[in-house]
mmCIF file of C-alpha atoms in Angstrom:
data_model
loop_
_atom_site.group_PDB
_atom_site.id
_atom_site.type_symbol
_atom_site.label_atom_id
_atom_site.label_comp_id
_atom_site.label_asym_id
_atom_site.label_seq_id
_atom_site.Cartn_x
_atom_site.Cartn_y
_atom_site.Cartn_z
ATOM 1 C CA MET A 1 27.850 -26.647 -97.689
ATOM 2 C CA TYR A 2 26.170 -26.363 -94.124
ATOM 3 C CA ALA A 3 22.737 -25.564 -95.843
ATOM 4 C CA THR A 4 23.155 -28.740 -97.800
ATOM 5 C CA VAL A 5 24.139 -30.709 -94.571
ATOM 6 C CA ALA A 6 21.077 -29.466 -92.843
ATOM 7 C CA ALA A 7 18.879 -30.428 -96.003
ATOM 8 C CA GLY A 8 20.300 -33.877 -95.606
ATOM 9 C CA GLY A 9 19.549 -34.082 -92.067
ATOM 10 C CA PHE A 10 15.851 -33.113 -92.605
ATOM 11 C CA ARG A 11 15.723 -35.807 -95.491
ATOM 12 C CA ARG A 12 17.343 -38.528 -93.424
ATOM 13 C CA TYR A 13 14.838 -38.363 -90.759
ATOM 14 C CA ALA A 14 12.042 -37.978 -93.231
ATOM 15 C CA THR A 15 12.660 -41.413 -94.499
ATOM 16 C CA TYR A 16 11.644 -43.096 -91.327
ATOM 17 C CA ARG A 17 7.716 -42.679 -91.839
ATOM 18 C CA ALA A 18 6.812 -45.443 -89.640
ATOM 19 C CA ALA A 19 8.893 -44.251 -86.846
ATOM 20 C CA THR A 20 7.535 -40.819 -87.314
ATOM 21 C CA ALA A 21 3.934 -42.207 -87.237
ATOM 22 C CA ALA A 22 4.727 -43.992 -84.007
ATOM 23 C CA GLY A 23 6.288 -40.925 -82.415
ATOM 24 C CA VAL A 24 3.111 -38.756 -83.295
ATOM 25 C CA PHE A 25 0.967 -41.409 -81.521
ATOM 26 C CA THR A 26 3.374 -41.632 -78.457
ATOM 27 C CA ASN A 27 3.397 -38.020 -77.953
ATOM 28 C CA THR A 28 -0.366 -37.656 -78.276
ATOM 29 C CA VAL A 29 -0.826 -40.441 -75.812
ATOM 30 C CA PHE A 30 1.474 -38.934 -73.254
ATOM 31 C CA GLY A 31 -0.006 -35.520 -73.800
ATOM 32 C CA LEU A 32 -3.462 -36.967 -72.741
ATOM 33 C CA ILE A 33 -1.937 -38.690 -69.637
ATOM 34 C CA LEU A 34 -0.280 -35.333 -68.692
ATOM 35 C CA VAL A 35 -3.402 -33.262 -69.394
ATOM 36 C CA TYR A 36 -5.450 -35.299 -67.022
ATOM 37 C CA THR A 37 -2.650 -35.335 -64.556
ATOM 38 C CA TYR A 38 -2.456 -31.562 -64.768
ATOM 39 C CA THR A 39 -6.175 -31.203 -64.546
ATOM 40 C CA ALA A 40 -6.199 -33.020 -61.149
ATOM 41 C CA LEU A 41 -3.428 -30.881 -59.888
ATOM 42 C CA TRP A 42 -4.913 -27.607 -61.082
ATOM 43 C CA ASP A 43 -8.097 -28.636 -59.599
ATOM 44 C CA GLU A 44 -6.447 -28.479 -56.206
ATOM 45 C CA ARG A 45 -4.365 -25.224 -57.056
ATOM 46 C CA PRO A 46 -6.295 -23.381 -59.509
ATOM 47 C CA HIS A 47 -3.333 -20.834 -60.346
ATOM 48 C CA LEU A 48 -0.377 -22.967 -59.741
ATOM 49 C CA GLY A 49 2.721 -21.397 -61.154
ATOM 50 C CA GLY A 50 0.752 -18.449 -62.344
ATOM 51 C CA TYR A 51 -1.147 -20.596 -64.976
ATOM 52 C CA ASP A 52 -4.768 -21.189 -65.171
ATOM 53 C CA LEU A 53 -5.961 -24.607 -66.379
ATOM 54 C CA ALA A 54 -6.196 -23.736 -69.999
ATOM 55 C CA GLN A 55 -2.722 -22.384 -69.897
ATOM 56 C CA ALA A 56 -1.452 -25.474 -67.978
ATOM 57 C CA VAL A 57 -3.154 -27.557 -70.672
ATOM 58 C CA THR A 58 -1.474 -25.589 -73.456
ATOM 59 C CA TYR A 59 1.730 -25.994 -71.857
ATOM 60 C CA VAL A 60 1.369 -29.786 -72.075
ATOM 61 C CA TRP A 61 0.812 -29.627 -75.947
ATOM 62 C CA ILE A 62 3.570 -27.173 -76.421
ATOM 63 C CA GLY A 63 6.027 -29.664 -74.539
ATOM 64 C CA GLN A 64 4.762 -32.629 -76.476
ATOM 65 C CA SER A 65 5.079 -30.745 -79.792
ATOM 66 C CA LEU A 66 8.709 -29.734 -78.951
ATOM 67 C CA PHE A 67 9.762 -33.040 -77.259
ATOM 68 C CA LYS A 68 11.857 -34.354 -80.150
ATOM 69 C CA THR A 69 12.319 -30.996 -81.812
ATOM 70 C CA LEU A 70 14.534 -29.707 -78.920
ATOM 71 C CA ALA A 71 15.613 -33.253 -77.704
ATOM 72 C CA SER A 72 15.043 -32.211 -74.060
ATOM 73 C CA GLY A 73 15.905 -35.585 -72.939
ATOM 74 C CA GLY A 74 18.651 -36.287 -75.415
ATOM 75 C CA GLY A 75 18.653 -37.683 -78.965
ATOM 76 C CA GLY A 76 19.915 -36.660 -82.274
ATOM 77 C CA VAL A 77 23.347 -36.250 -83.435
ATOM 78 C CA GLU A 78 25.169 -36.922 -80.084
ATOM 79 C CA GLY A 79 24.645 -40.773 -80.213
ATOM 80 C CA GLU A 80 26.205 -40.947 -83.864
ATOM 81 C CA LEU A 81 28.893 -38.557 -82.821
ATOM 82 C CA MET A 82 29.866 -40.522 -79.604
ATOM 83 C CA GLU A 83 29.933 -43.770 -81.629
ATOM 84 C CA ARG A 84 32.185 -42.242 -84.220
ATOM 85 C CA ILE A 85 34.489 -41.178 -81.335
ATOM 86 C CA ARG A 86 34.402 -44.546 -79.833
ATOM 87 C CA THR A 87 35.283 -46.234 -83.189
ATOM 88 C CA GLY A 88 37.895 -43.836 -84.098
ATOM 89 C CA ASP A 89 36.007 -42.548 -87.324
ATOM 90 C CA ILE A 90 36.196 -39.045 -85.758
ATOM 91 C CA ALA A 91 39.766 -38.786 -87.044
ATOM 92 C CA VAL A 92 38.202 -38.828 -90.614
ATOM 93 C CA ASP A 93 35.844 -36.122 -89.556
ATOM 94 C CA LEU A 94 38.621 -33.969 -88.207
ATOM 95 C CA PHE A 95 40.451 -34.053 -91.564
ATOM 96 C CA ARG A 96 37.446 -32.988 -93.694
ATOM 97 C CA PRO A 97 37.598 -29.317 -95.030
ATOM 98 C CA ALA A 98 34.681 -28.486 -92.769
ATOM 99 C CA ASP A 99 34.326 -27.168 -89.217
ATOM 100 C CA LEU A 100 33.370 -30.274 -86.921
ATOM 101 C CA GLN A 101 31.009 -28.286 -84.667
ATOM 102 C CA LEU A 102 29.280 -26.318 -87.453
ATOM 103 C CA TRP A 103 28.802 -29.736 -89.557
ATOM 104 C CA TRP A 104 26.987 -31.533 -86.704
ATOM 105 C CA LEU A 105 25.000 -28.191 -85.705
ATOM 106 C CA ALA A 106 23.883 -28.078 -89.405
ATOM 107 C CA ALA A 107 22.804 -31.779 -89.438
ATOM 108 C CA ASP A 108 20.900 -31.282 -85.878
ATOM 109 C CA LEU A 109 19.102 -28.224 -87.190
ATOM 110 C CA GLY A 110 17.914 -30.225 -90.120
ATOM 111 C CA ARG A 111 16.828 -33.030 -87.781
ATOM 112 C CA ALA A 112 15.014 -30.596 -85.577
ATOM 113 C CA ALA A 113 13.182 -28.906 -88.364
ATOM 114 C CA PHE A 114 11.728 -32.240 -89.541
ATOM 115 C CA GLU A 115 10.875 -33.227 -85.824
ATOM 116 C CA LEU A 116 8.931 -29.928 -85.440
ATOM 117 C CA LEU A 117 6.978 -30.420 -88.671
ATOM 118 C CA GLY A 118 6.774 -34.090 -88.977
ATOM 119 C CA ARG A 119 6.164 -35.081 -85.299
ATOM 120 C CA GLY A 120 5.286 -31.763 -83.389
ATOM 121 C CA VAL A 121 2.361 -30.326 -85.392
ATOM 122 C CA LEU A 122 -0.053 -33.092 -85.191
ATOM 123 C CA PRO A 123 0.002 -33.648 -81.452
ATOM 124 C CA PHE A 124 -0.499 -29.880 -80.997
ATOM 125 C CA VAL A 125 -3.246 -29.860 -83.505
ATOM 126 C CA PHE A 126 -4.953 -32.701 -81.770
ATOM 127 C CA GLY A 127 -4.633 -30.904 -78.429
ATOM 128 C CA ALA A 128 -6.187 -27.768 -79.963
ATOM 129 C CA LEU A 129 -9.150 -29.503 -81.310
ATOM 130 C CA VAL A 130 -9.894 -31.726 -78.376
ATOM 131 C CA PHE A 131 -9.254 -29.234 -75.410
ATOM 132 C CA ASP A 132 -9.865 -25.625 -74.783
ATOM 133 C CA LEU A 133 -6.285 -24.189 -75.094
ATOM 134 C CA ALA A 134 -5.130 -20.572 -74.359
ATOM 135 C CA LEU A 135 -3.672 -19.798 -77.719
ATOM 136 C CA PRO A 136 -2.896 -16.245 -78.946
ATOM 137 C CA THR A 137 -4.583 -14.769 -81.747
ATOM 138 C CA ASP A 138 -1.898 -12.402 -83.199
ATOM 139 C CA VAL A 139 0.729 -13.346 -85.591
ATOM 140 C CA SER A 140 3.463 -11.562 -83.707
ATOM 141 C CA THR A 141 3.280 -13.745 -80.623
ATOM 142 C CA TRP A 142 3.508 -16.953 -82.813
ATOM 143 C CA ALA A 143 6.600 -15.387 -84.519
ATOM 144 C CA ALA A 144 8.150 -14.629 -81.370
ATOM 145 C CA PHE A 145 7.534 -18.027 -80.187
ATOM 146 C CA LEU A 146 9.153 -19.553 -83.305
ATOM 147 C CA VAL A 147 12.233 -17.294 -82.722
ATOM 148 C CA ALA A 148 12.575 -18.604 -79.106
ATOM 149 C CA VAL A 149 12.082 -22.268 -80.449
ATOM 150 C CA LEU A 150 15.086 -21.620 -83.015
ATOM 151 C CA LEU A 151 17.093 -20.388 -80.100
ATOM 152 C CA GLY A 152 16.205 -23.323 -78.004
ATOM 153 C CA MET A 153 17.458 -25.535 -80.831
ATOM 154 C CA LEU A 154 20.880 -23.945 -80.394
ATOM 155 C CA VAL A 155 21.033 -24.290 -76.673
ATOM 156 C CA SER A 156 19.888 -27.894 -76.954
ATOM 157 C CA PHE A 157 22.663 -28.662 -79.583
ATOM 158 C CA GLY A 158 25.211 -26.949 -77.277
ATOM 159 C CA ILE A 159 24.217 -29.082 -74.303
ATOM 160 C CA ARG A 160 24.166 -32.438 -76.328
ATOM 161 C CA TYR A 161 27.468 -31.549 -78.153
ATOM 162 C CA LEU A 162 29.288 -31.260 -74.733
ATOM 163 C CA VAL A 163 27.751 -34.475 -73.717
ATOM 164 C CA ALA A 164 28.872 -36.244 -76.907
ATOM 165 C CA LEU A 165 32.563 -34.763 -76.378
ATOM 166 C CA THR A 166 32.920 -36.618 -73.243
ATOM 167 C CA ALA A 167 33.227 -39.865 -75.301
ATOM 168 C CA PHE A 168 36.836 -38.668 -76.105
ATOM 169 C CA TRP A 169 37.845 -39.500 -72.386
ATOM 170 C CA LEU A 170 35.130 -42.069 -71.330
ATOM 171 C CA MET A 171 34.706 -43.922 -74.524
ATOM 172 C CA ASP A 172 31.299 -45.224 -73.280
ATOM 173 C CA GLY A 173 28.905 -42.579 -73.130
ATOM 174 C CA THR A 174 25.868 -44.553 -71.729
ATOM 175 C CA GLY A 175 25.998 -43.152 -68.228
ATOM 176 C CA VAL A 176 26.540 -39.590 -69.276
ATOM 177 C CA THR A 177 23.771 -39.883 -71.771
ATOM 178 C CA GLN A 178 21.339 -41.059 -69.117
ATOM 179 C CA MET A 179 22.277 -38.650 -66.679
ATOM 180 C CA ALA A 180 21.767 -35.840 -69.246
ATOM 181 C CA MET A 181 18.500 -37.317 -70.244
ATOM 182 C CA LEU A 182 17.178 -37.220 -66.764
ATOM 183 C CA THR A 183 18.453 -33.593 -66.126
ATOM 184 C CA GLY A 184 16.881 -32.532 -69.288
ATOM 185 C CA TRP A 185 13.590 -33.930 -68.659
ATOM 186 C CA PHE A 186 13.424 -32.300 -65.194
ATOM 187 C CA CYS A 187 15.132 -29.025 -65.703
ATOM 188 C CA SER A 188 13.587 -28.072 -69.073
ATOM 189 C CA GLY A 189 10.003 -28.246 -67.682
ATOM 190 C CA MET A 190 9.067 -31.298 -69.467
ATOM 191 C CA VAL A 191 7.577 -32.935 -66.292
ATOM 192 C CA LEU A 192 6.186 -29.861 -64.706
ATOM 193 C CA PRO A 193 6.586 -26.161 -65.495
ATOM 194 C CA LEU A 194 9.426 -24.653 -63.884
ATOM 195 C CA ASN A 195 7.282 -21.774 -62.509
ATOM 196 C CA VAL A 196 5.709 -24.409 -60.117
ATOM 197 C CA PHE A 197 9.219 -25.139 -58.567
ATOM 198 C CA PRO A 198 9.146 -23.371 -55.227
ATOM 199 C CA GLY A 199 11.808 -21.045 -53.639
ATOM 200 C CA ALA A 200 15.611 -21.407 -54.521
ATOM 201 C CA LEU A 201 15.030 -24.545 -56.386
ATOM 202 C CA GLY A 202 12.617 -22.731 -58.905
ATOM 203 C CA GLU A 203 15.263 -19.933 -59.194
ATOM 204 C CA VAL A 204 18.053 -22.319 -59.885
ATOM 205 C CA VAL A 205 16.250 -24.322 -62.499
ATOM 206 C CA ARG A 206 14.929 -21.277 -64.241
ATOM 207 C CA ALA A 207 18.480 -19.841 -64.534
ATOM 208 C CA LEU A 208 19.981 -23.070 -66.020
ATOM 209 C CA PRO A 209 20.329 -23.384 -69.901
ATOM 210 C CA TRP A 210 17.516 -26.162 -69.931
ATOM 211 C CA SER A 211 14.863 -23.565 -69.268
ATOM 212 C CA SER A 212 15.619 -22.269 -72.723
ATOM 213 C CA LEU A 213 14.139 -25.408 -74.252
ATOM 214 C CA LEU A 214 10.593 -25.458 -73.267
ATOM 215 C CA GLN A 215 9.782 -23.053 -70.426
ATOM 216 C CA ALA A 216 11.063 -19.893 -72.431
ATOM 217 C CA PRO A 217 9.158 -20.637 -75.614
ATOM 218 C CA ALA A 218 6.041 -21.693 -73.727
ATOM 219 C CA ASP A 219 5.910 -18.479 -71.633
ATOM 220 C CA LEU A 220 6.221 -16.460 -74.773
ATOM 221 C CA LEU A 221 3.283 -18.268 -76.358
ATOM 222 C CA LEU A 222 1.232 -17.884 -73.257
ATOM 223 C CA GLY A 223 1.970 -14.220 -72.529
ATOM 224 C CA HIS A 224 4.105 -14.718 -69.493
ATOM 225 C CA ALA A 225 7.281 -13.341 -70.748
ATOM 226 C CA ASP A 226 8.583 -10.587 -72.874
ATOM 227 C CA PRO A 227 10.662 -11.338 -76.179
ATOM 228 C CA LEU A 228 13.624 -9.486 -75.686
ATOM 229 C CA PRO A 229 14.842 -10.529 -72.249
ATOM 230 C CA THR A 230 13.749 -14.147 -73.078
ATOM 231 C CA TYR A 231 15.999 -14.003 -76.304
ATOM 232 C CA ALA A 232 18.772 -12.295 -74.475
ATOM 233 C CA PHE A 233 18.770 -15.380 -72.017
ATOM 234 C CA GLN A 234 18.627 -18.007 -74.691
ATOM 235 C CA ALA A 235 21.219 -16.405 -76.756
ATOM 236 C CA GLY A 236 23.664 -15.909 -73.850
ATOM 237 C CA TRP A 237 23.347 -19.726 -73.061
ATOM 238 C CA ALA A 238 23.753 -20.670 -76.701
ATOM 239 C CA VAL A 239 26.918 -18.657 -77.028
ATOM 240 C CA ALA A 240 28.382 -19.876 -73.876
ATOM 241 C CA LEU A 241 27.603 -23.530 -74.583
ATOM 242 C CA LEU A 242 28.804 -23.416 -78.213
ATOM 243 C CA ALA A 243 31.978 -21.671 -77.083
ATOM 244 C CA ALA A 244 32.576 -24.233 -74.386
ATOM 245 C CA GLY A 245 32.024 -26.969 -76.961
ATOM 246 C CA ARG A 246 34.618 -25.499 -79.321
ATOM 247 C CA LEU A 247 37.201 -25.310 -76.320
ATOM 248 C CA VAL A 248 36.561 -28.835 -75.360
ATOM 249 C CA GLN A 249 36.662 -29.928 -78.968
ATOM 250 C CA SER A 250 40.257 -28.322 -79.502
ATOM 251 C CA VAL A 251 41.383 -30.052 -76.179
ATOM 252 C CA ALA A 252 39.862 -33.404 -77.438
ATOM 253 C CA ALA A 253 41.410 -33.254 -80.930
ATOM 254 C CA ARG A 254 44.841 -33.316 -79.455
ATOM 255 C CA ARG A 255 44.332 -36.683 -78.086
ATOM 256 C CA VAL A 256 42.560 -38.536 -80.867
ATOM 257 C CA VAL A 257 43.130 -42.158 -80.637
ATOM 258 C CA VAL A 258 42.121 -44.393 -83.561
ATOM 259 C CA GLN A 259 41.406 -47.847 -81.968
ATOM 260 C CA GLY A 260 43.471 -50.538 -83.476
ATOM 261 C CA GLY A 261 45.788 -47.998 -85.200
#
């Protein structure tokens, strides 16, 4: 059943071809802006964060290819889930013969798979054709990278599911969503690699779950991290966040209020 839900999530996002094309264009343009910004920065500090310029440019295109896949700034199922909570439709979901969290996780994995293939590949290919990227030549590194991306999907969903569940208490989740978006951009490394952050700030942001979204997969692909410790870090956060989501869900389900009923 959950595989069917995931396939449905993939097909659902695949229907919006114009939006996908616009997203590919947007990610490519932002990639170019970041590349030239990073080039100016790395000209002043050639080995900033332990990256050389080619690795920094590669990091940019990894980020653009995973931006919607891992929803670093939010997006995906949480908006729809928040709306269902606000309108009271969530009461119907809770009576379905399916686990609420697994249902939305499957739908989000389907969405993420489409975003990776439909919106992530082309900007990365463009970057590889136009710039001199520091890409690995062995298949094992690429395979390790994809495993880290999958674990990043689980961590991302865990964060956004908790954000969505706040609607049980707040009803309007706009403020929480915007805070989560800004935190995700900053703490995932989407603005700058987390390796660049100095001192205690760098240690804190690298220990937070958002570093599993971009920094961890990127470091694997760039040869700056070992697979097993990276997987352990990501899996630990995935388990903790999904468990927290299940706990909050059980508390929230006890106070479901159907508006107007």
